[in-house]
């Protein structure tokens, strides 16, 4: 098949962009053509922003959040400790969704996934040991995992491991649709679900 | 609204990625988190590929194709002149689609759009003067513009401008669905449409 188009630099850029979630080979090509068309306004700023982000991005050693400092801005803010609430989420997208919902002065713990024996994800693959170490510093742990089978299995596992620690464990109120994913919910629903949280 | 997530480097990266076709604010955030998760395998290579592409990418002075050399690989290849065919396309995505279809040893001319008075796109905004200068070097000009109203208006305009030049003007055979866009067609349809091209 003849394909004399673009050259290796462009071909490689298409292949890498095609691997972003939501893009494929065809939309990857469109994205690259768009970038080249908007070279000054988009392509060059994006290249610079990526370089800066590569250099700056850090995973918070305490909570797993992504920031440019570690401990992250949330972990370093003493006001965040006042409510005594530690919100456990599956990934950073959920943390960002809750922050956008403006749920207040809380801290987070990012598990980095959920237990999934079929996918070979066990407790050691998640940030559970760190959570157990942090738990005594908080008065309440909210298990804000997705309302999926794996999410709920993970919530039960964490509850078992925290048994006897004396810390109150709650979960988000129903309001999170069954089978739904946190990151897809609107901000009002997320706020309501936190306010009406129930004992686990 | 509280939003202590990520820091300015990440926020800017999200905003720039959100401007790619097919992505929005939400998928832009997902893309950035995916990049950060795959920092070594994806984020760093993408940053490097973008830097290389920014430095290397050139728009071909002759035909408007995108390549790392100008004249582009297609314009510089003497075998491409043998058929005497010049394929006129709206944009580089269409050129790439035809090349993927393996339509043979042809040259291209990228218009850079179509005439669209409502959007303020006139003949001077397209690469039409260059096309008129190249036309005498070819035995046949195939107007492979989209089967949209604007595409057909543009084809008629070009045909008028080439009147009396003696060059044969053809268009792609029907087979291109009415109202359809070239870049969405499968390779077989594109090949067939070229083979059965008709006089304009
Ligand atoms: Zn943190
Ligand atoms: Zn060229």
Short mmCIF file of C-alpha atoms and ligand atoms in Angstrom, two decimals:
data_model
loop_
_atom_site.label_atom_id
_atom_site.label_comp_id
_atom_site.label_asym_id
_atom_site.label_seq_id
_atom_site.Cartn_x
_atom_site.Cartn_y
_atom_site.Cartn_z
CA UNK A 1 0.00 0.00 0.00
CA UNK A 2 1.43 3.34 -1.06
CA UNK A 3 1.62 5.83 1.75
CA UNK A 4 3.99 8.65 0.97
CA UNK A 5 2.22 11.04 3.29
CA UNK A 6 3.67 12.99 6.13
CA UNK A 7 6.99 11.40 6.93
CA UNK A 8 8.04 9.54 10.08
CA UNK A 9 7.68 12.51 12.47
CA UNK A 10 4.02 12.98 11.55
CA UNK A 11 3.32 9.23 11.44
CA UNK A 12 4.70 8.83 14.96
CA UNK A 13 2.70 11.77 16.26
CA UNK A 14 -0.49 10.26 14.80
CA UNK A 15 0.26 6.91 16.41
CA UNK A 16 0.86 8.43 19.85
CA UNK A 17 -2.19 10.72 19.76
CA UNK A 18 -4.34 7.75 18.61
CA UNK A 19 -3.58 6.10 21.95
CA UNK A 20 -5.34 8.82 23.97
CA UNK A 21 -8.71 7.75 25.40
CA UNK A 22 -11.49 8.80 23.04
CA UNK A 23 -9.22 8.99 20.00
CA UNK A 24 -8.43 6.33 17.38
CA UNK A 25 -6.34 6.20 14.19
CA UNK A 26 -8.81 8.33 12.24
CA UNK A 27 -9.37 10.98 14.90
CA UNK A 28 -5.64 10.87 15.62
CA UNK A 29 -4.96 11.90 12.03
CA UNK A 30 -7.59 14.66 12.28
CA UNK A 31 -6.02 15.88 15.49
CA UNK A 32 -2.56 16.05 13.92
CA UNK A 33 -3.84 17.93 10.86
CA UNK A 34 -5.65 20.33 13.18
CA UNK A 35 -2.46 20.82 15.20
CA UNK A 36 -0.44 21.52 12.06
CA UNK A 37 -3.06 23.97 10.78
CA UNK A 38 -3.00 25.78 14.13
CA UNK A 39 0.75 25.50 14.55
CA UNK A 40 1.29 28.83 16.30
CA UNK A 41 -1.90 28.93 18.37
CA UNK A 42 -2.12 25.25 19.36
CA UNK A 43 0.70 22.92 18.30
CA UNK A 44 3.61 24.93 19.70
CA UNK A 45 1.80 25.83 22.96
CA UNK A 46 0.77 22.17 23.39
CA UNK A 47 4.34 20.97 22.86
CA UNK A 48 5.54 23.48 25.44
CA UNK A 49 2.74 22.62 27.89
CA UNK A 50 3.55 18.91 27.61
CA UNK A 51 7.24 19.56 28.26
CA UNK A 52 6.38 21.69 31.29
CA UNK A 53 3.90 19.11 32.61
CA UNK A 54 6.38 16.25 32.13
CA UNK A 55 8.89 18.19 34.21
CA UNK A 56 6.43 19.42 36.83
CA UNK A 57 3.92 16.65 37.45
CA UNK A 58 4.26 14.70 40.66
CA UNK A 59 2.12 12.00 42.23
CA UNK A 60 1.46 12.94 45.86
CA UNK A 61 3.32 10.55 48.10
CA UNK A 62 0.62 10.81 50.77
CA UNK A 63 -2.69 10.56 48.89
CA UNK A 64 -1.95 9.65 45.24
CA UNK A 65 -3.32 12.93 43.87
CA UNK A 66 -1.57 14.49 40.89
CA UNK A 67 -0.03 17.91 41.42
CA UNK A 68 3.22 19.75 40.89
CA UNK A 69 4.24 19.39 44.53
CA UNK A 70 4.37 16.41 46.89
CA UNK A 71 2.70 16.39 49.35
CA UNK A 72 0.02 17.88 47.11
CA UNK A 73 -1.73 21.21 47.68
CA UNK A 74 -4.63 19.43 49.39
CA UNK A 75 -2.45 17.37 51.74
CA UNK A 76 -0.33 20.43 52.59
CA UNK A 77 -3.34 22.58 53.51
CA UNK A 78 -3.99 22.35 57.29
CA UNK A 79 -7.60 23.56 56.87
CA UNK A 80 -8.27 20.33 54.99
CA UNK A 81 -7.70 18.37 58.21
CA UNK A 82 -10.31 20.28 60.25
CA UNK A 83 -13.35 18.28 59.18
CA UNK A 84 -11.55 14.98 59.86
CA UNK A 85 -13.00 13.57 56.62
CA UNK A 86 -10.92 11.31 54.39
CA UNK A 87 -12.60 10.57 51.05
CA UNK A 88 -11.39 7.36 49.41
CA UNK A 89 -11.65 7.39 45.61
CA UNK A 90 -10.66 4.98 42.86
CA UNK A 91 -8.66 7.43 40.78
CA UNK A 92 -7.65 11.04 40.37
CA UNK A 93 -10.50 11.74 37.92
CA UNK A 94 -12.93 11.07 40.79
CA UNK A 95 -10.95 13.32 43.13
CA UNK A 96 -11.11 16.12 40.55
CA UNK A 97 -14.85 15.54 40.07
CA UNK A 98 -15.47 15.88 43.83
CA UNK A 99 -13.31 19.00 44.01
CA UNK A 100 -15.29 20.52 41.13
CA UNK A 101 -18.44 19.75 43.14
CA UNK A 102 -17.01 21.96 45.90
CA UNK A 103 -17.70 19.40 48.64
CA UNK A 104 -15.67 21.34 51.17
CA UNK A 105 -12.54 21.01 53.32
CA UNK A 106 -11.74 17.33 53.01
CA UNK A 107 -8.73 15.17 52.27
CA UNK A 108 -8.60 12.32 49.78
CA UNK A 109 -7.01 8.95 49.30
CA UNK A 110 -6.58 7.65 45.74
CA UNK A 111 -6.68 3.84 45.57
CA UNK A 112 -5.41 3.69 42.01
CA UNK A 113 -8.12 1.27 40.90
CA UNK A 114 -10.43 -1.38 42.34
CA UNK A 115 -10.02 -5.03 43.26
CA UNK A 116 -10.59 -7.11 40.16
CA UNK A 117 -9.42 -10.75 40.37
CA UNK A 118 -10.28 -11.31 36.69
CA UNK A 119 -7.91 -8.50 35.68
CA UNK A 120 -5.31 -9.67 38.18
CA UNK A 121 -5.75 -6.61 40.44
CA UNK A 122 -5.27 -7.58 44.08
CA UNK A 123 -4.94 -5.54 47.31
CA UNK A 124 -1.18 -5.10 46.79
CA UNK A 125 -1.82 -3.36 43.47
CA UNK A 126 -3.88 -0.66 45.19
CA UNK A 127 -2.85 1.98 47.72
CA UNK A 128 -4.54 0.14 50.60
CA UNK A 129 -1.62 -0.22 53.04
CA UNK A 130 -1.07 3.54 52.89
CA UNK A 131 -4.77 4.06 53.57
CA UNK A 132 -4.64 1.83 56.66
CA UNK A 133 -1.71 3.90 57.95
CA UNK A 134 -3.51 7.21 57.33
CA UNK A 135 -6.88 6.12 58.72
CA UNK A 136 -6.18 6.78 62.45
CA UNK A 137 -5.57 10.48 61.68
CA UNK A 138 -9.15 10.95 60.52
CA UNK A 139 -12.49 10.75 62.29
CA UNK A 140 -14.40 9.44 59.30
CA UNK A 141 -13.53 7.61 56.12
CA UNK A 142 -15.95 8.00 53.22
CA UNK A 143 -15.66 5.18 50.68
CA UNK A 144 -16.49 7.16 47.54
CA UNK A 145 -15.85 4.27 45.16
CA UNK A 146 -17.92 3.70 42.06
CA UNK A 147 -21.25 1.90 42.45
CA UNK A 148 -19.97 -1.04 40.42
CA UNK A 149 -19.49 -4.64 41.59
CA UNK A 150 -15.72 -4.15 41.77
CA UNK A 151 -16.11 -0.83 43.58
CA UNK A 152 -18.40 -2.34 46.21
CA UNK A 153 -16.16 -5.41 46.61
CA UNK A 154 -13.27 -3.04 47.20
CA UNK A 155 -15.33 -1.07 49.75
CA UNK A 156 -16.13 -4.27 51.67
CA UNK A 157 -12.50 -5.34 51.63
CA UNK A 158 -11.37 -1.98 53.03
CA UNK A 159 -14.09 -2.07 55.70
CA UNK A 160 -12.88 -5.53 56.80
CA UNK A 161 -9.30 -4.35 57.01
CA UNK A 162 -10.33 -1.31 59.09
CA UNK A 163 -12.48 -3.37 61.49
CA UNK A 164 -11.49 -2.64 65.08
CA UNK A 165 -9.67 0.58 64.19
CA UNK A 166 -12.49 2.62 65.69
CA UNK A 167 -12.72 4.95 62.71
CA UNK A 168 -16.20 5.63 61.33
CA UNK A 169 -16.64 4.29 57.81
CA UNK A 170 -19.35 5.69 55.59
CA UNK A 171 -20.24 5.53 51.95
CA UNK A 172 -21.85 8.00 49.58
CA UNK A 173 -25.63 8.15 49.80
CA UNK A 174 -27.71 6.49 47.20
CA UNK A 175 -28.07 9.11 44.61
CA UNK A 176 -25.11 7.63 42.82
CA UNK A 177 -26.91 5.57 40.15
CA UNK A 178 -26.35 1.83 40.48
CA UNK A 179 -23.72 0.77 37.97
CA UNK A 180 -22.80 4.40 37.36
CA UNK A 181 -19.38 5.95 37.47
CA UNK A 182 -18.64 8.90 39.72
CA UNK A 183 -16.82 10.93 37.14
CA UNK A 184 -19.94 11.09 34.91
CA UNK A 185 -22.20 12.66 37.54
CA UNK A 186 -23.19 16.29 37.76
CA UNK A 187 -21.89 18.37 40.63
CA UNK A 188 -25.23 18.69 42.43
CA UNK A 189 -25.71 14.93 42.60
CA UNK A 190 -22.21 14.48 43.97
CA UNK A 191 -22.77 17.15 46.65
CA UNK A 192 -26.10 15.60 47.65
CA UNK A 193 -24.64 12.12 47.79
CA UNK A 194 -21.93 13.27 50.17
CA UNK A 195 -24.33 15.15 52.46
CA UNK A 196 -26.62 12.09 52.77
CA UNK A 197 -23.79 9.60 53.28
CA UNK A 198 -24.68 6.56 55.36
CA UNK A 199 -22.81 4.19 57.68
CA UNK A 200 -21.14 1.33 55.85
CA UNK B 1 -15.76 27.07 43.48
CA UNK B 2 -12.81 25.28 45.08
CA UNK B 3 -10.46 23.71 42.61
CA UNK B 4 -7.11 22.94 44.15
CA UNK B 5 -6.39 20.15 41.69
CA UNK B 6 -3.42 19.79 39.46
CA UNK B 7 -1.76 23.17 39.36
CA UNK B 8 -1.38 25.55 36.41
CA UNK B 9 0.79 23.23 34.26
CA UNK B 10 -1.86 20.50 34.30
CA UNK B 11 -4.74 22.96 33.91
CA UNK B 12 -3.12 24.45 30.81
CA UNK B 13 -2.44 21.03 29.32
CA UNK B 14 -6.10 20.09 29.81
CA UNK B 15 -7.25 23.31 28.16
CA UNK B 16 -5.02 22.80 25.11
CA UNK B 17 -5.88 19.12 24.65
CA UNK B 18 -9.59 19.97 24.98
CA UNK B 19 -9.26 22.02 21.80
CA UNK B 20 -8.37 18.99 19.65
CA UNK B 21 -11.18 17.83 17.36
CA UNK B 22 -13.16 15.06 19.04
CA UNK B 23 -12.11 16.08 22.55
CA UNK B 24 -13.80 18.41 25.04
CA UNK B 25 -13.13 19.53 28.63
CA UNK B 26 -14.09 16.16 30.10
CA UNK B 27 -12.21 13.99 27.61
CA UNK B 28 -9.33 16.47 27.81
CA UNK B 29 -9.07 15.79 31.55
CA UNK B 30 -9.24 12.02 30.92
CA UNK B 31 -6.53 12.33 28.29
CA UNK B 32 -4.24 14.23 30.67
CA UNK B 33 -4.74 11.70 33.47
CA UNK B 34 -4.05 8.90 31.00
CA UNK B 35 -0.88 10.69 29.87
CA UNK B 36 0.31 11.14 33.45
CA UNK B 37 -0.42 7.48 34.27
CA UNK B 38 1.56 6.41 31.20
CA UNK B 39 4.26 9.01 31.70
CA UNK B 40 7.18 6.91 30.42
CA UNK B 41 5.35 5.03 27.65
CA UNK B 42 3.15 7.82 26.33
CA UNK B 43 3.53 11.31 27.83
CA UNK B 44 7.29 11.70 27.38
CA UNK B 45 7.28 10.15 23.85
CA UNK B 46 4.35 12.38 22.88
CA UNK B 47 6.12 15.49 24.16
CA UNK B 48 9.22 14.51 22.17
CA UNK B 49 7.19 13.64 19.04
CA UNK B 50 5.41 17.01 19.20
CA UNK B 51 8.71 18.86 19.52
CA UNK B 52 10.13 16.93 16.56
CA UNK B 53 7.00 17.51 14.47
CA UNK B 54 6.94 21.23 15.28
CA UNK B 55 10.52 21.46 14.04
CA UNK B 56 10.09 19.20 11.02
CA UNK B 57 6.65 19.83 9.56
CA UNK B 58 6.48 21.82 6.35
CA UNK B 59 3.59 22.72 4.07
CA UNK B 60 4.59 21.85 0.48
CA UNK B 61 5.04 25.05 -1.46
CA UNK B 62 3.84 23.38 -4.65
CA UNK B 63 0.77 21.37 -3.66
CA UNK B 64 -0.14 22.24 -0.05
CA UNK B 65 0.54 18.73 1.26
CA UNK B 66 2.07 18.37 4.72
CA UNK B 67 5.47 16.72 4.89
CA UNK B 68 8.91 17.26 6.37
CA UNK B 69 10.33 18.49 3.06
CA UNK B 70 9.15 21.07 0.52
CA UNK B 71 8.52 20.24 -2.27
CA UNK B 72 6.89 17.22 -0.61
CA UNK B 73 7.80 13.58 -1.27
CA UNK B 74 4.95 13.30 -3.78
CA UNK B 75 5.87 16.46 -5.72
CA UNK B 76 9.56 15.45 -5.75
CA UNK B 77 8.89 11.96 -7.15
CA UNK B 78 9.22 12.04 -10.97
CA UNK B 79 7.15 8.81 -11.34
CA UNK B 80 4.21 10.77 -9.99
CA UNK B 81 4.21 12.90 -13.15
CA UNK B 82 3.96 9.96 -15.56
CA UNK B 83 0.17 9.54 -15.46
CA UNK B 84 -0.33 13.27 -15.99
CA UNK B 85 -3.08 13.22 -13.35
CA UNK B 86 -3.51 16.09 -10.89
CA UNK B 87 -6.04 15.35 -8.16
CA UNK B 88 -7.56 18.47 -6.58
CA UNK B 89 -8.66 17.97 -2.96
CA UNK B 90 -10.11 20.23 -0.29
CA UNK B 91 -7.62 19.42 2.42
CA UNK B 92 -4.72 17.21 3.42
CA UNK B 93 -6.99 14.68 5.15
CA UNK B 94 -8.52 13.93 1.73
CA UNK B 95 -5.07 13.60 0.15
CA UNK B 96 -4.09 11.12 2.87
CA UNK B 97 -7.34 9.19 2.39
CA UNK B 98 -6.67 8.85 -1.37
CA UNK B 99 -3.08 7.78 -0.72
CA UNK B 100 -4.31 5.12 1.70
CA UNK B 101 -6.64 3.93 -1.06
CA UNK B 102 -3.54 3.31 -3.19
CA UNK B 103 -4.96 5.10 -6.22
CA UNK B 104 -1.60 5.06 -8.01
CA UNK B 105 1.04 7.44 -9.33
CA UNK B 106 -0.74 10.78 -9.19
CA UNK B 107 -0.02 14.28 -7.95
CA UNK B 108 -2.32 16.39 -5.78
CA UNK B 109 -3.34 19.96 -5.26
CA UNK B 110 -4.71 20.95 -1.86
CA UNK B 111 -7.19 23.84 -2.06
CA UNK B 112 -7.23 24.45 1.67
CA UNK B 113 -11.04 24.56 1.85
CA UNK B 114 -14.02 25.30 -0.36
CA UNK B 115 -15.75 28.44 -1.50
CA UNK B 116 -18.26 29.47 1.14
CA UNK B 117 -19.59 33.03 0.88
CA UNK B 118 -21.50 32.63 4.16
CA UNK B 119 -18.25 31.86 6.00
CA UNK B 120 -16.42 34.59 4.10
CA UNK B 121 -14.28 32.12 2.12
CA UNK B 122 -13.63 33.46 -1.38
CA UNK B 123 -11.31 32.35 -4.21
CA UNK B 124 -8.37 34.32 -2.77
CA UNK B 125 -8.59 32.29 0.45
CA UNK B 126 -8.01 29.04 -1.45
CA UNK B 127 -4.98 27.84 -3.39
CA UNK B 128 -6.66 28.45 -6.76
CA UNK B 129 -4.11 30.75 -8.43
CA UNK B 130 -1.41 28.15 -7.81
CA UNK B 131 -3.66 25.49 -9.31
CA UNK B 132 -4.17 27.57 -12.47
CA UNK B 133 -0.39 27.88 -12.81
CA UNK B 134 0.19 24.12 -12.34
CA UNK B 135 -2.66 22.99 -14.60
CA UNK B 136 -0.80 23.23 -17.97
CA UNK B 137 1.76 20.66 -16.74
CA UNK B 138 -0.91 17.97 -16.42
CA UNK B 139 -3.08 16.18 -18.97
CA UNK B 140 -6.04 15.77 -16.66
CA UNK B 141 -7.32 17.48 -13.56
CA UNK B 142 -9.60 15.44 -11.29
CA UNK B 143 -11.76 17.61 -9.05
CA UNK B 144 -11.94 15.30 -6.03
CA UNK B 145 -13.85 17.74 -3.85
CA UNK B 146 -16.52 16.65 -1.40
CA UNK B 147 -20.02 16.00 -2.78
CA UNK B 148 -21.40 18.91 -0.78
CA UNK B 149 -22.97 22.10 -2.14
CA UNK B 150 -19.81 24.09 -1.37
CA UNK B 151 -17.62 21.41 -2.89
CA UNK B 152 -19.59 21.37 -6.12
CA UNK B 153 -19.72 25.18 -6.25
CA UNK B 154 -15.96 25.21 -5.92
CA UNK B 155 -15.63 22.60 -8.69
CA UNK B 156 -17.74 24.73 -11.02
CA UNK B 157 -15.73 27.83 -10.20
CA UNK B 158 -12.45 26.04 -10.98
CA UNK B 159 -13.86 24.62 -14.22
CA UNK B 160 -14.85 28.15 -15.31
CA UNK B 161 -11.39 29.47 -14.50
CA UNK B 162 -9.75 26.64 -16.49
CA UNK B 163 -12.03 27.12 -19.52
CA UNK B 164 -9.94 27.44 -22.70
CA UNK B 165 -6.80 26.00 -21.07
CA UNK B 166 -7.28 22.77 -23.02
CA UNK B 167 -6.73 20.58 -19.95
CA UNK B 168 -9.24 17.78 -19.42
CA UNK B 169 -11.28 18.27 -16.25
CA UNK B 170 -12.97 15.29 -14.62
CA UNK B 171 -14.63 14.59 -11.34
CA UNK B 172 -14.88 11.48 -9.21
CA UNK B 173 -17.55 9.04 -10.34
CA UNK B 174 -20.77 8.84 -8.49
CA UNK B 175 -20.09 6.36 -5.86
CA UNK B 176 -19.25 9.20 -3.53
CA UNK B 177 -22.53 9.46 -1.61
CA UNK B 178 -24.38 12.74 -2.10
CA UNK B 179 -23.68 15.01 0.86
CA UNK B 180 -20.90 12.69 1.98
CA UNK B 181 -17.35 13.63 2.88
CA UNK B 182 -14.41 11.96 1.17
CA UNK B 183 -12.43 11.32 4.29
CA UNK B 184 -15.20 9.06 5.68
CA UNK B 185 -15.26 6.64 2.73
CA UNK B 186 -13.68 3.20 2.61
CA UNK B 187 -10.71 2.67 0.35
CA UNK B 188 -12.56 0.47 -2.17
CA UNK B 189 -15.21 3.12 -2.77
CA UNK B 190 -12.54 5.77 -3.29
CA UNK B 191 -10.65 3.56 -5.77
CA UNK B 192 -13.85 2.76 -7.71
CA UNK B 193 -14.88 6.40 -7.80
CA UNK B 194 -11.55 7.38 -9.31
CA UNK B 195 -11.62 4.62 -11.93
CA UNK B 196 -15.13 5.57 -13.08
CA UNK B 197 -14.45 9.33 -13.10
CA UNK B 198 -16.51 11.30 -15.62
CA UNK B 199 -16.01 14.49 -17.63
CA UNK B 200 -17.00 17.63 -15.77
ZN1 LIG C 1 -1.94 14.56 48.53
ZN1 LIG C 2 3.75 18.70 -2.78
#
